[in-house]
Coordinates of C-alpha atoms in Angstrom, one line a residue:
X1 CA 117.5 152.2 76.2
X2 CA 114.3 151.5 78.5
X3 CA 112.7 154.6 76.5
X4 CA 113.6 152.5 73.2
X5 CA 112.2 149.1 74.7
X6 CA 108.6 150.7 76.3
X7 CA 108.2 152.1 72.6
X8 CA 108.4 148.8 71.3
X9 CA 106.7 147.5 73.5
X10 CA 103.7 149.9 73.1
X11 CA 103.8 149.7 69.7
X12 CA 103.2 146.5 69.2
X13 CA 99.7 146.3 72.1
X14 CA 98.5 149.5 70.2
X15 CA 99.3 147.8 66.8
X16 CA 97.4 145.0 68.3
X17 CA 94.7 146.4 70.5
X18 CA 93.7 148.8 67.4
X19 CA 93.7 146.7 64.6
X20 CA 92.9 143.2 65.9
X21 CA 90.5 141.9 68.8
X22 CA 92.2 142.0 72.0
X23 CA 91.0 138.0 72.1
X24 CA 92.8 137.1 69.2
X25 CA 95.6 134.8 68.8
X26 CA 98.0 137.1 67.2
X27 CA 97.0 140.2 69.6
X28 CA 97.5 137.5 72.9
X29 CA 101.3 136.5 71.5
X30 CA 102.2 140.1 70.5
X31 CA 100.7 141.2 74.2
X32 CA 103.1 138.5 75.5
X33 CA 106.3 139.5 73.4
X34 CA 105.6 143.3 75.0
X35 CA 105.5 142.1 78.5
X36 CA 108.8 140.1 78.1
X37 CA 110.8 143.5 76.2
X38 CA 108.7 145.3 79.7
X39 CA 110.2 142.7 82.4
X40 CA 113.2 142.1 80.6
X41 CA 113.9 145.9 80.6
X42 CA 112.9 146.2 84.2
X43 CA 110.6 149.7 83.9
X44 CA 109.0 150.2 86.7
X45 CA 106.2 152.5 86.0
X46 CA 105.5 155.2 82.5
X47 CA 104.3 158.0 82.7
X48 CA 100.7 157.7 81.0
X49 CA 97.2 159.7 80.3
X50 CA 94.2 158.5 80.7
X51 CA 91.5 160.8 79.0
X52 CA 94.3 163.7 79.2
X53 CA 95.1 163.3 83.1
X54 CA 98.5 162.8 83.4
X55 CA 99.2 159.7 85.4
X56 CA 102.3 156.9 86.7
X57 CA 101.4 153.5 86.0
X58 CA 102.1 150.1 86.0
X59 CA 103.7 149.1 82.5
X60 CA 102.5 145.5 82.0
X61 CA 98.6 146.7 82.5
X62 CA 98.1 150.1 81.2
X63 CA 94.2 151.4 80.9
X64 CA 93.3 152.6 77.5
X65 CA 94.3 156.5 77.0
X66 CA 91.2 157.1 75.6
X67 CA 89.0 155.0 77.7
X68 CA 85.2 155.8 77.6
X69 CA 85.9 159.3 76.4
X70 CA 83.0 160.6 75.8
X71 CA 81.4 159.5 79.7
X72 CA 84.9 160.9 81.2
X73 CA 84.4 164.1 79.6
X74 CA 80.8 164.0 81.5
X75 CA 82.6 163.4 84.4
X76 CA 85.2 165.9 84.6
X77 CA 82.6 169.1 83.8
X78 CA 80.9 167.8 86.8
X79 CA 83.2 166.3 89.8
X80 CA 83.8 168.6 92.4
X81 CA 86.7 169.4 94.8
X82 CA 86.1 167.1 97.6
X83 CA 83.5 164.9 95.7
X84 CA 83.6 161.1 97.8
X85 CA 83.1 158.9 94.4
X86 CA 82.2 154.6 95.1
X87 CA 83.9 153.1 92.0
X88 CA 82.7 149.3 92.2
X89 CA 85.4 147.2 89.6
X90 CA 88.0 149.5 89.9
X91 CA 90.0 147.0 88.0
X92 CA 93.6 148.1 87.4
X93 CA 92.1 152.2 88.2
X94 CA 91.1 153.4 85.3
X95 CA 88.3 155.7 86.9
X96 CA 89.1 155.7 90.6
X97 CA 92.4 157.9 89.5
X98 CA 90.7 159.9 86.9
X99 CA 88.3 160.5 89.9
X100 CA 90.9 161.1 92.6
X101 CA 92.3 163.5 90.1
X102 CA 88.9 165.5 89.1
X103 CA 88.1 165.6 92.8
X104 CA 91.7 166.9 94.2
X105 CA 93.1 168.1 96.3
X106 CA 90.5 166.6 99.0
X107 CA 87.9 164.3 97.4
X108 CA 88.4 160.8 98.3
X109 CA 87.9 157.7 96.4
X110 CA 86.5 153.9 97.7
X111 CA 87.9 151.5 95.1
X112 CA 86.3 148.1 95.6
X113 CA 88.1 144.9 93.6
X114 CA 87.5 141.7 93.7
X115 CA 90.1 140.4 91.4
X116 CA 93.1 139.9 93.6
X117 CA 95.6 140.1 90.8
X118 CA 93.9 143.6 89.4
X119 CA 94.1 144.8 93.2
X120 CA 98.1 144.4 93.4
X121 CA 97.9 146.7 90.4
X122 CA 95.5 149.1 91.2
X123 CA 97.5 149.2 94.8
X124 CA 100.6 150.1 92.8
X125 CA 99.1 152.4 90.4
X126 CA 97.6 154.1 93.9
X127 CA 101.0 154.4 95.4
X128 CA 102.9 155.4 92.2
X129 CA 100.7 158.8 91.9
X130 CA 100.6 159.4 96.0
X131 CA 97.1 159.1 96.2
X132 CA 96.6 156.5 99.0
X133 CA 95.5 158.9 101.4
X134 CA 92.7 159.7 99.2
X135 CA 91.6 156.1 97.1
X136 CA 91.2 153.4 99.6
X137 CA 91.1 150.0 97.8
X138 CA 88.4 147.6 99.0
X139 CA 89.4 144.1 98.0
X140 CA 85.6 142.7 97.6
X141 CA 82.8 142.4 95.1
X142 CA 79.5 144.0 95.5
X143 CA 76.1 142.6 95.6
X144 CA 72.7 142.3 96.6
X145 CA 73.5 139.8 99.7
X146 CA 76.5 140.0 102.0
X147 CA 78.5 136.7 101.5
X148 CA 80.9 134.9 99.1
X149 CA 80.8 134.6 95.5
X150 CA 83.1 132.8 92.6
X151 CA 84.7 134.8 90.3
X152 CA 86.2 133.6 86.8
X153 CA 89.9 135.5 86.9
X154 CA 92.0 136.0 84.0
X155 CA 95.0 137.9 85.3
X156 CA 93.6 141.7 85.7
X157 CA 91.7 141.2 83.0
X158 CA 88.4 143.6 83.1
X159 CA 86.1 141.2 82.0
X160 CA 86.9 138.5 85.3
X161 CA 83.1 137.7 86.2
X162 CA 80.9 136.6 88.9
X163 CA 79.1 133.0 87.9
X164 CA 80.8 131.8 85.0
X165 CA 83.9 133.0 82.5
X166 CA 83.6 135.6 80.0
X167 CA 83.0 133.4 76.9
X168 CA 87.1 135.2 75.5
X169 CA 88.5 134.2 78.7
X170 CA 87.2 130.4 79.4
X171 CA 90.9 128.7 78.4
X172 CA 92.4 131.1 81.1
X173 CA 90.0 132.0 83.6
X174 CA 90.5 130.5 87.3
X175 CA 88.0 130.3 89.8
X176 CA 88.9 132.0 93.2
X177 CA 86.2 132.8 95.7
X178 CA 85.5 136.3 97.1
X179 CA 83.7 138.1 99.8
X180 CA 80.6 140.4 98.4
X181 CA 79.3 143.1 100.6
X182 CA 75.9 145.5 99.8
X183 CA 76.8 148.8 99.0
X184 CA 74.0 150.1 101.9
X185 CA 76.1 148.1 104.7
X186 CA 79.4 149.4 103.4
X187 CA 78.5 153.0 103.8
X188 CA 76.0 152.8 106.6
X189 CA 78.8 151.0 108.9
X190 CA 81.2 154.1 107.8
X191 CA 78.9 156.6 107.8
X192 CA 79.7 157.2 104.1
X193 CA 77.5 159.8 102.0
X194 CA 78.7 159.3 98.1
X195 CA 78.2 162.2 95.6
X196 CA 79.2 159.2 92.4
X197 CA 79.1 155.5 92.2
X198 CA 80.5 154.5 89.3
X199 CA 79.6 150.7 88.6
X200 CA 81.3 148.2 86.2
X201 CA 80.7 144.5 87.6
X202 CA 80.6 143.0 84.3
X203 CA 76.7 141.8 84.3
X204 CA 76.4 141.5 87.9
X205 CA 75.0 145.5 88.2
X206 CA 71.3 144.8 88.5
X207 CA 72.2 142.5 91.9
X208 CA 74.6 145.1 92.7
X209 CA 72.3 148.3 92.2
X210 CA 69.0 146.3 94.4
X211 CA 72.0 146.4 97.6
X212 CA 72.6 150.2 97.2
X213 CA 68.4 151.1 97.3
X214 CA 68.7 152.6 100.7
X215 CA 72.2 154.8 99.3
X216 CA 70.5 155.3 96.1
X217 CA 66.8 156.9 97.8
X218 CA 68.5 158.6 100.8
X219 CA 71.7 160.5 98.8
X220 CA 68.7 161.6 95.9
X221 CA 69.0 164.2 93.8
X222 CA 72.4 164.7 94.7
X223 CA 74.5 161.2 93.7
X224 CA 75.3 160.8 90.4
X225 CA 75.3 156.8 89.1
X226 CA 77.1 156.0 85.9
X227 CA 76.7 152.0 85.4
X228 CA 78.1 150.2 82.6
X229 CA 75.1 147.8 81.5
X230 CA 75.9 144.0 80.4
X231 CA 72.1 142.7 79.9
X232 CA 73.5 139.4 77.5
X233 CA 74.9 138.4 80.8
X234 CA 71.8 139.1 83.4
X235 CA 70.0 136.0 82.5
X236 CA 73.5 133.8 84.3
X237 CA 72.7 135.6 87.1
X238 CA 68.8 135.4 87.3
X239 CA 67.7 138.7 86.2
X240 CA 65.3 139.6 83.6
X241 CA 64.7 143.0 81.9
X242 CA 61.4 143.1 83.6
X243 CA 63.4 142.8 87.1
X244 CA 66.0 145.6 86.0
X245 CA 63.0 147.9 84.8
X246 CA 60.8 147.2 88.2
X247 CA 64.1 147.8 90.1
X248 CA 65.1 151.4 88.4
X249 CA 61.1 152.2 88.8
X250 CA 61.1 151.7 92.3
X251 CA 64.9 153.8 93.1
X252 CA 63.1 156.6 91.0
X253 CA 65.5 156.3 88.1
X254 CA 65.6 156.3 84.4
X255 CA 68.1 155.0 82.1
X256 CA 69.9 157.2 79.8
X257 CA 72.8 156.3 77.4
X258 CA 75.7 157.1 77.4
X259 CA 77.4 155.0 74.7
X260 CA 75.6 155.4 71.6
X261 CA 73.4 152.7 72.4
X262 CA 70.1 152.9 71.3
X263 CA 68.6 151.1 74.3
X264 CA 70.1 151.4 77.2
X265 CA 68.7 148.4 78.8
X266 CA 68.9 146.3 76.2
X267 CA 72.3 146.9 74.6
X268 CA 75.9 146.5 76.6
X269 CA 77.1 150.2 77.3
X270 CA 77.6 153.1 80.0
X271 CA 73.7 154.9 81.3
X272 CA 74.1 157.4 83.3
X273 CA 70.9 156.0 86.2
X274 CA 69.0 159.9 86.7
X275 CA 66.5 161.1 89.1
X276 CA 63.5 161.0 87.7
X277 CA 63.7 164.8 85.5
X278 CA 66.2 166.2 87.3
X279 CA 69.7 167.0 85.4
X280 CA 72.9 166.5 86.8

């Protein structure tokens, strides 16, 4: 019977998630009908792949199966066994447990979240595969200057951002203020040498990026940065593309897409950030 109900259940956000925008009013109420067959049927986890690794996870927020294919498949040819990977808005864990898994048995994985309602999930999707003696969930933002920032929530909605709500998620985004540490005091207080930092923070990356310079120029050639780019949104937070050019210039690296994009700083997408002409 609860094999019969999570079919449903998926049916209908696939049905939804393919055909319509995940905004919409239709996809929303069909999301919602889902969740009540998922609670009502009390599952507590489904087995699920993300980009082929097979995975547990929470039923009521499950990451695409297919999610940024084409930079996972990068990935996986090039993680190795005991690889330490930064993965700044883990959300829910889409990439820290594709990581985790690239990098096992002994790689390790620093999740940092700032969303506390994505962080319950991305604790329980942690525990569900066994892996929190390898992905250690940092419940904080990152940016250029240690303090506190507000964040627009939406449940674990990926989009939550720093500044002001993603323009989708302004009728149900809530304020709720976080702590923001640089990148450069994070690893230099634990003595942490990342081989990948992968970055989503939704538009805050260029403020994000300027606190990792000292990681960024001391761990080159060897680190590997994939960053998803949001340049509509760098203007909220002050930053121009002239800032986010001058700032890749002075790390030593160049922006390469990874999303189809044409321009990579001018267009929303996933670069991978490379060394100068060296090739990863």
């Amino acid at each position: 019977m609860r094999a019969l109900v999570f079919k449903a259940a998926a049916a209908l956000t696939d049905f939804a998630s393919g055909v319509l925008s995940r905004h919409s009013t239709v996809t929303r109420g069909l999301r919602w009908v889902a969740e009540r067959l998922l609670l009502r049927a009390k599952i507590p986890w489904i087995p699920w792949r993300i980009n082929g690794v097979p995975l547990k996870v929470d039923p009521l927020h499950r990451p695409g199966r297919q999610r940024d294919a084409t930079v996972a498949a990068y990935l996986r040819c090039r993680v190795r066994c005991g690889d330490l990977t930064i993965n700044a808005g883990a959300n829910v864990g889409a990439y820290a447990l594709q990581m985790a898994h690239w990098s096992r048995p002994n790689g390790s994985v620093i999740a940092i979240e700032p969303n506390p309602q994505a962080c319950k999930v991305l604790r329980k999707n942690v525990e569900l595969n066994g892996l929190h003696d390898r992905v250690e969930i940092v419940p904080m933002a990152v940016g250029e200057m240690a303090g506190h920032a507000t964040l627009y929530a939406s449940g674990t909605d990926g989009m939550s951002r720093i500044g002001s709500p993603y323009p989708h998620l302004v009728a149900t985004a809530r304020p709720v203020t976080v702590p923001v540490v640089r990148l450069d005091d994070l690893c230099r207080a634990r003595g942490l040498k990342p081989d990948w930092i992968v970055l989503d923070v939704e538009g805050y990356e260029i403020h994000a990026l300027a606190g990792a310079g000292e990681v960024i120029t001391t761990q080159a050639p060897r680190l590997g940065l994939v960053v998803e780019m949001h340049p509509t949104v760098w203007s909220a937070h002050g930053v121009s593309r002239a800032r986010a050019e001058s700032l890749l210039e002075r790390l030593g690296l160049r922006a390469i897409s990874m999303s189809g994009q044409q321009d990579p700083l001018g267009e929303q997408g996933l670069v991978l950030l490379q060394y100068g002409d060296i090739h990863r």
